[in-house]
Coordinates of N, CA, C and O in Angstrom, one line a residue:
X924 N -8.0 17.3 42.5 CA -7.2 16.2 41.9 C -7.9 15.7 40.7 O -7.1 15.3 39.8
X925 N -9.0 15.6 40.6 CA -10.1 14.8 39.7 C -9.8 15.6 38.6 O -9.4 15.1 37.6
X926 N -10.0 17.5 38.7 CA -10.1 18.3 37.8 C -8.9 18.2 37.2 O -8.9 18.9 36.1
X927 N -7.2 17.3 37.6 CA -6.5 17.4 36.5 C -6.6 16.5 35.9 O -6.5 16.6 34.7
X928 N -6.9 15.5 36.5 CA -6.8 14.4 35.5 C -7.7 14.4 34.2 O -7.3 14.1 33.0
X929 N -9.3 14.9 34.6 CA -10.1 15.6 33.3 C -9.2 16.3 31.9 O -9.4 16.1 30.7
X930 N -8.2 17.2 32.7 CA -7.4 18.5 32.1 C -6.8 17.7 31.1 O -6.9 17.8 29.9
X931 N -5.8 16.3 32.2 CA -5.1 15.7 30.7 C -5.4 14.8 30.3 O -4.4 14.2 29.7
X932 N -6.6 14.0 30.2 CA -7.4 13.1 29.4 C -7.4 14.4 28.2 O -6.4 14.7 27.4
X933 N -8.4 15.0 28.3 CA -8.4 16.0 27.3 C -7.3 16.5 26.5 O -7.4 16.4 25.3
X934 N -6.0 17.1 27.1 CA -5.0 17.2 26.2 C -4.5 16.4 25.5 O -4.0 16.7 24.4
X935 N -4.4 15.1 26.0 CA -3.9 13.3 25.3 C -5.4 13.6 24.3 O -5.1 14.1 23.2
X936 N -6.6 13.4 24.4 CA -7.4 13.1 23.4 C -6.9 14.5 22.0 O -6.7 14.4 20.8
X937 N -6.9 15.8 22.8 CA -7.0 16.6 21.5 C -5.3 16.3 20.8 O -5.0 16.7 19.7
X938 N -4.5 15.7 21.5 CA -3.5 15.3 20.6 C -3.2 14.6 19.7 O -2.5 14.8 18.7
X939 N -4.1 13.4 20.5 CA -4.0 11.9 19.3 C -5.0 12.6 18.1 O -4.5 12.3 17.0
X940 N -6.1 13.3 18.1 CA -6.7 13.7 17.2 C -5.7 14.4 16.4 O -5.5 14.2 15.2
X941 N -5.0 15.2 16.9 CA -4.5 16.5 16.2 C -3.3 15.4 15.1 O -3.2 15.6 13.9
X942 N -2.1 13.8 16.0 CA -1.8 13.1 14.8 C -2.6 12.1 14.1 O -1.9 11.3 13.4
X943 N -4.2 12.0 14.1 CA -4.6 11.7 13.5 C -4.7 12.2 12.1 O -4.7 11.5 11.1
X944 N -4.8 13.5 12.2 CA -5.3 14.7 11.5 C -4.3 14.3 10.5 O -4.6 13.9 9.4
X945 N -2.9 14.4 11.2 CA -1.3 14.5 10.6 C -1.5 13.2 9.6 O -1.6 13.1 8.4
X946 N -1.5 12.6 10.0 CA -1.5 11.2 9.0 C -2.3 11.2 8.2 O -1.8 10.9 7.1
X947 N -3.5 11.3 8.2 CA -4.7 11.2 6.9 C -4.1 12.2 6.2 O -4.3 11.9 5.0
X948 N -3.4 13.6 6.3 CA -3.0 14.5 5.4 C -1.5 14.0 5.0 O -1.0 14.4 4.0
X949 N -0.6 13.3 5.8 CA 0.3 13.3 5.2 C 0.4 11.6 4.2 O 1.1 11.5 3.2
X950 N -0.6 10.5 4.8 CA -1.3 9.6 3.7 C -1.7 9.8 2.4 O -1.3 9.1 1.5
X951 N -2.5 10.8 2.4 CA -3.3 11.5 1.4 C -2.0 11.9 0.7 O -1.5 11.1 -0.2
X952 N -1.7 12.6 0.9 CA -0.5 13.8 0.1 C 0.7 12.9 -0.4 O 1.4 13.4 -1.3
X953 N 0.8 12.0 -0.1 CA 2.2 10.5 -0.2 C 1.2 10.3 -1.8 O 1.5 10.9 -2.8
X954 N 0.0 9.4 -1.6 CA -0.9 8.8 -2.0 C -1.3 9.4 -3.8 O -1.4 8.9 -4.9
X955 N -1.4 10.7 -3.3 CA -1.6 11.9 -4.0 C -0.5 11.4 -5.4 O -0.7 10.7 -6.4
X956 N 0.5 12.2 -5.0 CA 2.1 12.2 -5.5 C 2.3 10.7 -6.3 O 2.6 10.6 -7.5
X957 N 2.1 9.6 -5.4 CA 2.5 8.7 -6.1 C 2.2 8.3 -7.3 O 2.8 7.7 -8.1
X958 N 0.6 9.0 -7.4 CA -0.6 8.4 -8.5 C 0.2 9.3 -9.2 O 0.9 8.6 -9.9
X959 N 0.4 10.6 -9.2 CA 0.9 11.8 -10.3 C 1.7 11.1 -11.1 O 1.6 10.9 -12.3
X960 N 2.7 10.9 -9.9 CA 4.0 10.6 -10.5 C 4.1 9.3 -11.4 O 4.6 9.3 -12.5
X961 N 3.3 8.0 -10.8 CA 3.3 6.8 -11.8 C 2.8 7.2 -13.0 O 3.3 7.0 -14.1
X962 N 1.9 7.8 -12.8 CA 1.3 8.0 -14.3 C 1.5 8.6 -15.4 O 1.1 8.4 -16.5
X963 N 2.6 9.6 -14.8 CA 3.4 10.9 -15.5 C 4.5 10.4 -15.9 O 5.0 10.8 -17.0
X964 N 5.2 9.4 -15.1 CA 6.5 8.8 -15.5 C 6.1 7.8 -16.3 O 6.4 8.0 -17.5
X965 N 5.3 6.5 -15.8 CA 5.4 5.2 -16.5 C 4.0 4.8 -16.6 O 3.6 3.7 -16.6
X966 N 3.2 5.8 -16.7 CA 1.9 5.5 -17.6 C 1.1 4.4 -17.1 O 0.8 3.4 -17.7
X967 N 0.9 4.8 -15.8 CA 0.7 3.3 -14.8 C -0.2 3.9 -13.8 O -0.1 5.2 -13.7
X968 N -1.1 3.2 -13.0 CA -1.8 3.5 -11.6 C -1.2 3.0 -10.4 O -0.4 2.1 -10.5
X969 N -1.4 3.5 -9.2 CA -1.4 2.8 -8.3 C -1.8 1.7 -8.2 O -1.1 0.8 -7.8
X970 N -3.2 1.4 -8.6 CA -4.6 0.4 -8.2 C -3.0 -1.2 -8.8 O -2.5 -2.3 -8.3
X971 N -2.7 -0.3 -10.4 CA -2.0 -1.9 -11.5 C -0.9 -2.4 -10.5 O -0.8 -3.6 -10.2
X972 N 0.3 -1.1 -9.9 CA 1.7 -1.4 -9.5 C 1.1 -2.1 -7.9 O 2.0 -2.8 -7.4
X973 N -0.4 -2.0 -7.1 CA -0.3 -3.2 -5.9 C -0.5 -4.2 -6.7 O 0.1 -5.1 -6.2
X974 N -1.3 -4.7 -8.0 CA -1.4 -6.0 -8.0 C -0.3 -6.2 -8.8 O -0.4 -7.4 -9.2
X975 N 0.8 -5.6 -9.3 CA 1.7 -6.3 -9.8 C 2.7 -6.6 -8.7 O 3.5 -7.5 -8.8
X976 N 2.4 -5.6 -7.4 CA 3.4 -5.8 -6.3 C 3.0 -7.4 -5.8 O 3.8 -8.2 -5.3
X977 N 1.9 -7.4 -6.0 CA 1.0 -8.8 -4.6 C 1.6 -9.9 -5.7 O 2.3 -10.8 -5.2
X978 N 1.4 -9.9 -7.4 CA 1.7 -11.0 -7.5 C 3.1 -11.2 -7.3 O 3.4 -12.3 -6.9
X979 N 3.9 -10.5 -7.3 CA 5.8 -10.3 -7.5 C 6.0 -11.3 -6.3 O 6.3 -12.5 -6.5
X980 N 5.7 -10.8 -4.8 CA 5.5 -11.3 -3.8 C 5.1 -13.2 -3.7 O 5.4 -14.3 -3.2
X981 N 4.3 -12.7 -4.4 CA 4.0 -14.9 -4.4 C 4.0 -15.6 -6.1 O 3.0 -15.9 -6.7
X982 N 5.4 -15.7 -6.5 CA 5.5 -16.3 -7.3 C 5.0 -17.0 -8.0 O 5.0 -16.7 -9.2
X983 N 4.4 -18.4 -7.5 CA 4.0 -19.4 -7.3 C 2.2 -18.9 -7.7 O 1.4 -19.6 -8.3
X984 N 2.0 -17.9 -7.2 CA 0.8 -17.2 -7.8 C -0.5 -17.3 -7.0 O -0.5 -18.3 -6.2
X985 N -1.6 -16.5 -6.9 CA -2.3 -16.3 -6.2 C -4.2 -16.6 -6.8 O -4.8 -16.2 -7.8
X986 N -4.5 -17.3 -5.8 CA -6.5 -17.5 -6.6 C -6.7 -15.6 -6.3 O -6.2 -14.7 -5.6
X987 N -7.9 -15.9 -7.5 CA -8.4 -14.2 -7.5 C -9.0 -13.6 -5.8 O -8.8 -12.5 -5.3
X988 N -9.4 -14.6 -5.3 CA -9.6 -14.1 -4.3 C -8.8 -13.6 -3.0 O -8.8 -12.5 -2.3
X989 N -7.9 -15.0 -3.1 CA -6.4 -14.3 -2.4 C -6.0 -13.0 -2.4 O -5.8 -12.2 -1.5
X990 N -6.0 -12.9 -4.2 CA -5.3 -11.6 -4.4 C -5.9 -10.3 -4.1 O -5.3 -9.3 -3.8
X991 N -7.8 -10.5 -4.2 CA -8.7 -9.9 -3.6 C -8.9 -9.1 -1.8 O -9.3 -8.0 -1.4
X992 N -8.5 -10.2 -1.3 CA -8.3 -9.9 0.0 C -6.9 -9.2 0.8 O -6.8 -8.8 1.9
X993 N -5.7 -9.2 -0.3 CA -4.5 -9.1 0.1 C -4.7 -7.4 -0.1 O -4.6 -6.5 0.7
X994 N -5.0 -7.5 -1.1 CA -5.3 -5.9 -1.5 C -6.2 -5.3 -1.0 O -6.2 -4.1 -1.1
X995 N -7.4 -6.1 -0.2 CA -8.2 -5.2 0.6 C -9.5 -4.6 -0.3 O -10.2 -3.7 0.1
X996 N -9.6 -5.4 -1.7 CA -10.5 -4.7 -2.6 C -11.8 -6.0 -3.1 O -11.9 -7.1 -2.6
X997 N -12.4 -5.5 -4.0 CA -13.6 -6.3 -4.4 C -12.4 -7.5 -5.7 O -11.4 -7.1 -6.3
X998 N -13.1 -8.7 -5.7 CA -13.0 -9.2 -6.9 C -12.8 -8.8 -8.5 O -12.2 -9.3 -9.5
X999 N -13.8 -7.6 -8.3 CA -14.4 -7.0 -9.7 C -13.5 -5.9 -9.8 O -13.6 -5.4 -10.9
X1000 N -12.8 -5.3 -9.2 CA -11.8 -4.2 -8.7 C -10.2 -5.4 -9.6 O -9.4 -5.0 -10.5
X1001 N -10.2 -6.3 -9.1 CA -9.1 -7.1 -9.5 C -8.7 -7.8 -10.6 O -7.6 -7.9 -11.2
X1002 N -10.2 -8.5 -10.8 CA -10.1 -8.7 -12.3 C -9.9 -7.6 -13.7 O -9.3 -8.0 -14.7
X1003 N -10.4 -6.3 -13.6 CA -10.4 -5.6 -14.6 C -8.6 -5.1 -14.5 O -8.2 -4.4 -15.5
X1004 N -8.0 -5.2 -13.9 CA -6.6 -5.2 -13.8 C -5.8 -6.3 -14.5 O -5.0 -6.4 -15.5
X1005 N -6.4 -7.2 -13.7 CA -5.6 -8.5 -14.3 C -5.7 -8.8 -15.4 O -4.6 -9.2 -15.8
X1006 N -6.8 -8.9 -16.5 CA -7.6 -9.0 -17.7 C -6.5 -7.6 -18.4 O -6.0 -8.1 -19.4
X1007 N -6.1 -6.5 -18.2 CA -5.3 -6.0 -18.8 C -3.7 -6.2 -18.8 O -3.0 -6.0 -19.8
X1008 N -3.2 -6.7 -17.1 CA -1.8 -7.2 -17.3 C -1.8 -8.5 -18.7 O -1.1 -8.8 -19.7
X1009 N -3.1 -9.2 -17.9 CA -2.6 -10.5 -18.8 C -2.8 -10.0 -20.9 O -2.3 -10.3 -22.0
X1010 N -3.7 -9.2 -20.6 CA -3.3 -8.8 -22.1 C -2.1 -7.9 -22.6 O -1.9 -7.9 -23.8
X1011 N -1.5 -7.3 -22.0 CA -0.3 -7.1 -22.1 C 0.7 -8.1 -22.0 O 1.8 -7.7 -22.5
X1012 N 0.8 -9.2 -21.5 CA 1.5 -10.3 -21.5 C 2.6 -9.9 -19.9 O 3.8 -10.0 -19.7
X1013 N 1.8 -9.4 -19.3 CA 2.6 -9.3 -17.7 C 2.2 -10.3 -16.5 O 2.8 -10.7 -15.5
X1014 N 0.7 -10.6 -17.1 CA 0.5 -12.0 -16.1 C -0.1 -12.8 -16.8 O -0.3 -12.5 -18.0
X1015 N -0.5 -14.1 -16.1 CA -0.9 -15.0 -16.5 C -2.3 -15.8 -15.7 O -2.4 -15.2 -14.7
X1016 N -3.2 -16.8 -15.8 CA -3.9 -16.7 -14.9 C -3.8 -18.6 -15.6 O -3.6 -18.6 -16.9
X1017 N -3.8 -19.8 -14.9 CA -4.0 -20.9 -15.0 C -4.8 -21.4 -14.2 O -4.7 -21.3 -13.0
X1018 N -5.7 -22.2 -14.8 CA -6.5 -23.0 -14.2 C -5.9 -24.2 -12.7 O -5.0 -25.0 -12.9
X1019 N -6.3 -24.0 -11.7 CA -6.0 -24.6 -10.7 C -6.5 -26.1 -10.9 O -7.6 -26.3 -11.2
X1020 N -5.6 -27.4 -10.6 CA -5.9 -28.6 -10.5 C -7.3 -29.1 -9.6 O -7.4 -29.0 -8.3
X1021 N -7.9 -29.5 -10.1 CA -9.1 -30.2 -9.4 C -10.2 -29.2 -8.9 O -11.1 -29.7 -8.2
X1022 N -10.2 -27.7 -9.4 CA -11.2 -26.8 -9.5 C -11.6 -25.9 -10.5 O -11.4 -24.7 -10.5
X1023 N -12.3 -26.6 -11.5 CA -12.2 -25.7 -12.7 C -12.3 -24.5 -12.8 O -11.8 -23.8 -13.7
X1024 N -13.3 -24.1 -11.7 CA -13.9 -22.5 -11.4 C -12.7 -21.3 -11.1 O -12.5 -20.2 -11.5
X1025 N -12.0 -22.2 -10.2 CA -10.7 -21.2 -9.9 C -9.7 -20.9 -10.5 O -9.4 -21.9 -11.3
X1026 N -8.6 -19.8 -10.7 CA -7.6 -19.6 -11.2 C -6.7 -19.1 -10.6 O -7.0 -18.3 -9.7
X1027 N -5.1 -19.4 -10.8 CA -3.9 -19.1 -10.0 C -3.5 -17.7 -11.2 O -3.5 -17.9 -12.4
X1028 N -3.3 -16.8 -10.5 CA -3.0 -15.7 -11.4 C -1.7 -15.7 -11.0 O -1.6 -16.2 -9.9
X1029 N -0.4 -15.1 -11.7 CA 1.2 -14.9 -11.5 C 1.5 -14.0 -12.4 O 0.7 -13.7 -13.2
X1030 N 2.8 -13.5 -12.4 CA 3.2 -12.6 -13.2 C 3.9 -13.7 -13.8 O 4.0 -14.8 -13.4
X1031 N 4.5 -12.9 -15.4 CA 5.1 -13.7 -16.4 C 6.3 -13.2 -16.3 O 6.4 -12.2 -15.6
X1032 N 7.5 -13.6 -16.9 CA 8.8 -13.0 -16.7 C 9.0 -11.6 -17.2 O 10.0 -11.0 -16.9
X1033 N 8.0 -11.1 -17.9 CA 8.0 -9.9 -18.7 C 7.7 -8.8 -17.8 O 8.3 -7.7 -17.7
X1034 N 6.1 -9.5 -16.6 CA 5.6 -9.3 -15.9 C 6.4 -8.7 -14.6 O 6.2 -7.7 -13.9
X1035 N 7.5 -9.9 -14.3 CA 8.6 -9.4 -13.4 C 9.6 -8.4 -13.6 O 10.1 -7.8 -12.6
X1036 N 10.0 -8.1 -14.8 CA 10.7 -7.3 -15.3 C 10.6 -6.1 -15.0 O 11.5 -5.4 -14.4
X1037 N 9.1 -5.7 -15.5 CA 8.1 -4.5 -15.3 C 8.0 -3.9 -14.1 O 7.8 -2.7 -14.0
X1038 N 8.1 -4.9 -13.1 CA 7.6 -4.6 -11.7 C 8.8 -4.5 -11.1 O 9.0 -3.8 -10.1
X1039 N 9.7 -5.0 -11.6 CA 11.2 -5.0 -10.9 C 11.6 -3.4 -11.0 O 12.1 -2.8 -10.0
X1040 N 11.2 -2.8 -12.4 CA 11.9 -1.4 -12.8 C 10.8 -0.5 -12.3 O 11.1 0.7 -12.5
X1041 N 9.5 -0.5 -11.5 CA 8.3 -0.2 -11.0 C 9.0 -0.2 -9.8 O 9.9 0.6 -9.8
X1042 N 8.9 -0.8 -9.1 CA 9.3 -1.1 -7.7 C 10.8 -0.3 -7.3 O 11.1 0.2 -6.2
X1043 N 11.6 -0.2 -8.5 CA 12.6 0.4 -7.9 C 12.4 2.4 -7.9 O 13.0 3.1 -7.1
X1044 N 11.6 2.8 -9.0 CA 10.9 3.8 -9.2 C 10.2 4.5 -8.1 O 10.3 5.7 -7.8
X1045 N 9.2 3.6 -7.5 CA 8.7 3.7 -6.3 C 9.1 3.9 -5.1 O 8.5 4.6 -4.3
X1046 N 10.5 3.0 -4.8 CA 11.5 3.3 -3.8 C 11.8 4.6 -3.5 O 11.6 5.4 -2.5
X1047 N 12.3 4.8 -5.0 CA 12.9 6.3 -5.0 C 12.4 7.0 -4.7 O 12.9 7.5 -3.7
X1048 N 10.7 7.5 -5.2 CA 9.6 8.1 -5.0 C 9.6 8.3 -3.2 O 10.1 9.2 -2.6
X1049 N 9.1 7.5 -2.9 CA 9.2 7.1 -1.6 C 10.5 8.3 -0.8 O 10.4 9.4 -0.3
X1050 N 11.1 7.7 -0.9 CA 12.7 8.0 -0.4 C 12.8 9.6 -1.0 O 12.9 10.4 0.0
X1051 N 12.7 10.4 -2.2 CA 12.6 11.4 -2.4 C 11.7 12.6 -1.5 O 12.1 13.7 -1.2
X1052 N 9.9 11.9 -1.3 CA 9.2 12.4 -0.5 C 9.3 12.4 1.0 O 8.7 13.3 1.8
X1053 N 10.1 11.5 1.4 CA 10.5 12.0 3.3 C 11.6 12.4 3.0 O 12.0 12.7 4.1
X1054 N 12.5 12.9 2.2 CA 13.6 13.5 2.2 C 13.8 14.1 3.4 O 14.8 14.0 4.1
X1055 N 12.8 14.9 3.8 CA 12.8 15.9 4.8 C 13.1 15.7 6.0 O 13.4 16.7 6.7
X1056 N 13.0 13.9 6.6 CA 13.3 13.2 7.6 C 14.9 12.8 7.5 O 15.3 12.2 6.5
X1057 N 15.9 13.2 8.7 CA 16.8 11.9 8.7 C 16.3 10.9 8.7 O 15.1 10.6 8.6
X1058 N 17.3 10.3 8.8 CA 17.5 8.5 9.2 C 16.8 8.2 10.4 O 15.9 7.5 10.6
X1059 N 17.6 8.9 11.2 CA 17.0 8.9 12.5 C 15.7 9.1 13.0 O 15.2 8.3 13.8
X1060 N 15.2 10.2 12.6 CA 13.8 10.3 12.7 C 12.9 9.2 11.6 O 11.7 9.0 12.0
X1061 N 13.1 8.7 10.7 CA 12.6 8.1 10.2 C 12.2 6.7 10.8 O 11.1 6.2 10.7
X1062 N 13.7 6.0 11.5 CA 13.6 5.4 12.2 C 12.4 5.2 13.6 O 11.6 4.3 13.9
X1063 N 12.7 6.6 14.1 CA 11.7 6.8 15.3 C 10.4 7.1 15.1 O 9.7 7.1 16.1
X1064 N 10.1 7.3 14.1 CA 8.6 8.1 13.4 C 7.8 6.0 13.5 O 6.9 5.4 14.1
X1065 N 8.9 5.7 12.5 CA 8.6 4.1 12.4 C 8.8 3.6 13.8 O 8.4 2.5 13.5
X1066 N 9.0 3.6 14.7 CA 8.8 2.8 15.8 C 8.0 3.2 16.7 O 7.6 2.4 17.6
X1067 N 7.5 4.7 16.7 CA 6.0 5.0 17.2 C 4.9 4.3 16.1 O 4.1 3.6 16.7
X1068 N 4.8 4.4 15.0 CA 3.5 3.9 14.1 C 4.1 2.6 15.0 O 4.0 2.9 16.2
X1069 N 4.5 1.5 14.8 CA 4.6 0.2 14.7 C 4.0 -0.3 16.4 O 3.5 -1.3 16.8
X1070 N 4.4 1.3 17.1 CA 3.9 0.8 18.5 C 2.2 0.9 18.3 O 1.5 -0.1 18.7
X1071 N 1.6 1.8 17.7 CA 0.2 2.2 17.6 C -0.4 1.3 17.1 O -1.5 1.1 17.6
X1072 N 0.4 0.1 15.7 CA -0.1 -0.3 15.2 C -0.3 -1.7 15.8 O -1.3 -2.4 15.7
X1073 N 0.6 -2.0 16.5 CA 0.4 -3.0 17.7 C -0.7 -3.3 18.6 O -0.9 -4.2 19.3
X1074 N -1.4 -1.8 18.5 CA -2.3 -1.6 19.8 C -3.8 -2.0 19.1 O -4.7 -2.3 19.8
X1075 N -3.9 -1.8 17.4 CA -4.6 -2.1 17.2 C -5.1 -3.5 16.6 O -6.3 -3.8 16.4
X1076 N -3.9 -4.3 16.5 CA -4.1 -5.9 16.3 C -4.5 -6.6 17.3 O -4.7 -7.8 17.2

């Protein structure tokens, strides 16, 4: 009895490994594409369209750090982005009240514009590369990740 349960410990482990495997290559390969394609289409990175996505998201605008942590990256990773939206006139960064050190960075209307016609580009992108999925499986693909991802919060 012992010797099955060994059997399918082992089959569940070399499984979860095997959709481990599946995801870092089909991450990657998403990941890959997207960079191609932003840059080939609209002369853009990934790294610029999350911080134009993070600011779109909070209007009202975010301290560098905020926006640092939302994105999961260094400060110095953030600023050399922002320092070029804002010279392009896509964001803005204002001195926060009663902290001189700090600044609220936001996108400018130009800024939203940009990200509006970005964001919908990206959709597509998106939506073009699962093509391969119905609805339905897409659905269910998403409600196994969401269970996984539950397990590790």
């Amino acid at each position: 009895m012992k010797q099955n349960s060994i059997y399918k410990k082992e089959k569940d482990t070399k499984t979860r490994l095997r959709l481990w495997l599946r995801l870092l290559k089909l991450s990657s390969g998403i990941e890959a594409e997207l960079r191609r394609r932003l840059k080939a289409d609209h002369g853009t990175t990934l790294p610029r369209f999350d911080v134009l996505a993070a600011l779109f998201r909070y209007p009202e605008g975010l301290k560098m750090s905020e926006l640092s942590t939302h994105l999961k990256v260094s400060n110095g990773n953030v600023t050399g982005i922002l320092d070029r939206l804002t010279e392009e006139g896509l964001a803005l960064r204002a001195a926060m009240p009663g902290d001189r050190r700090a600044h609220l960075a936001r996108l400018t209307p130009k800024g939203q514009a940009v990200f509006s016609c970005l964001a919908e580009y990206h959709e597509n992108c998106i939506n073009d590369l699962f093509k391969g999925l119905t609805s339905d499986e897409a659905k269910a693909l998403t409600g196994s990740l969401e269970k996984a991802i539950s397990v590790q919060e």
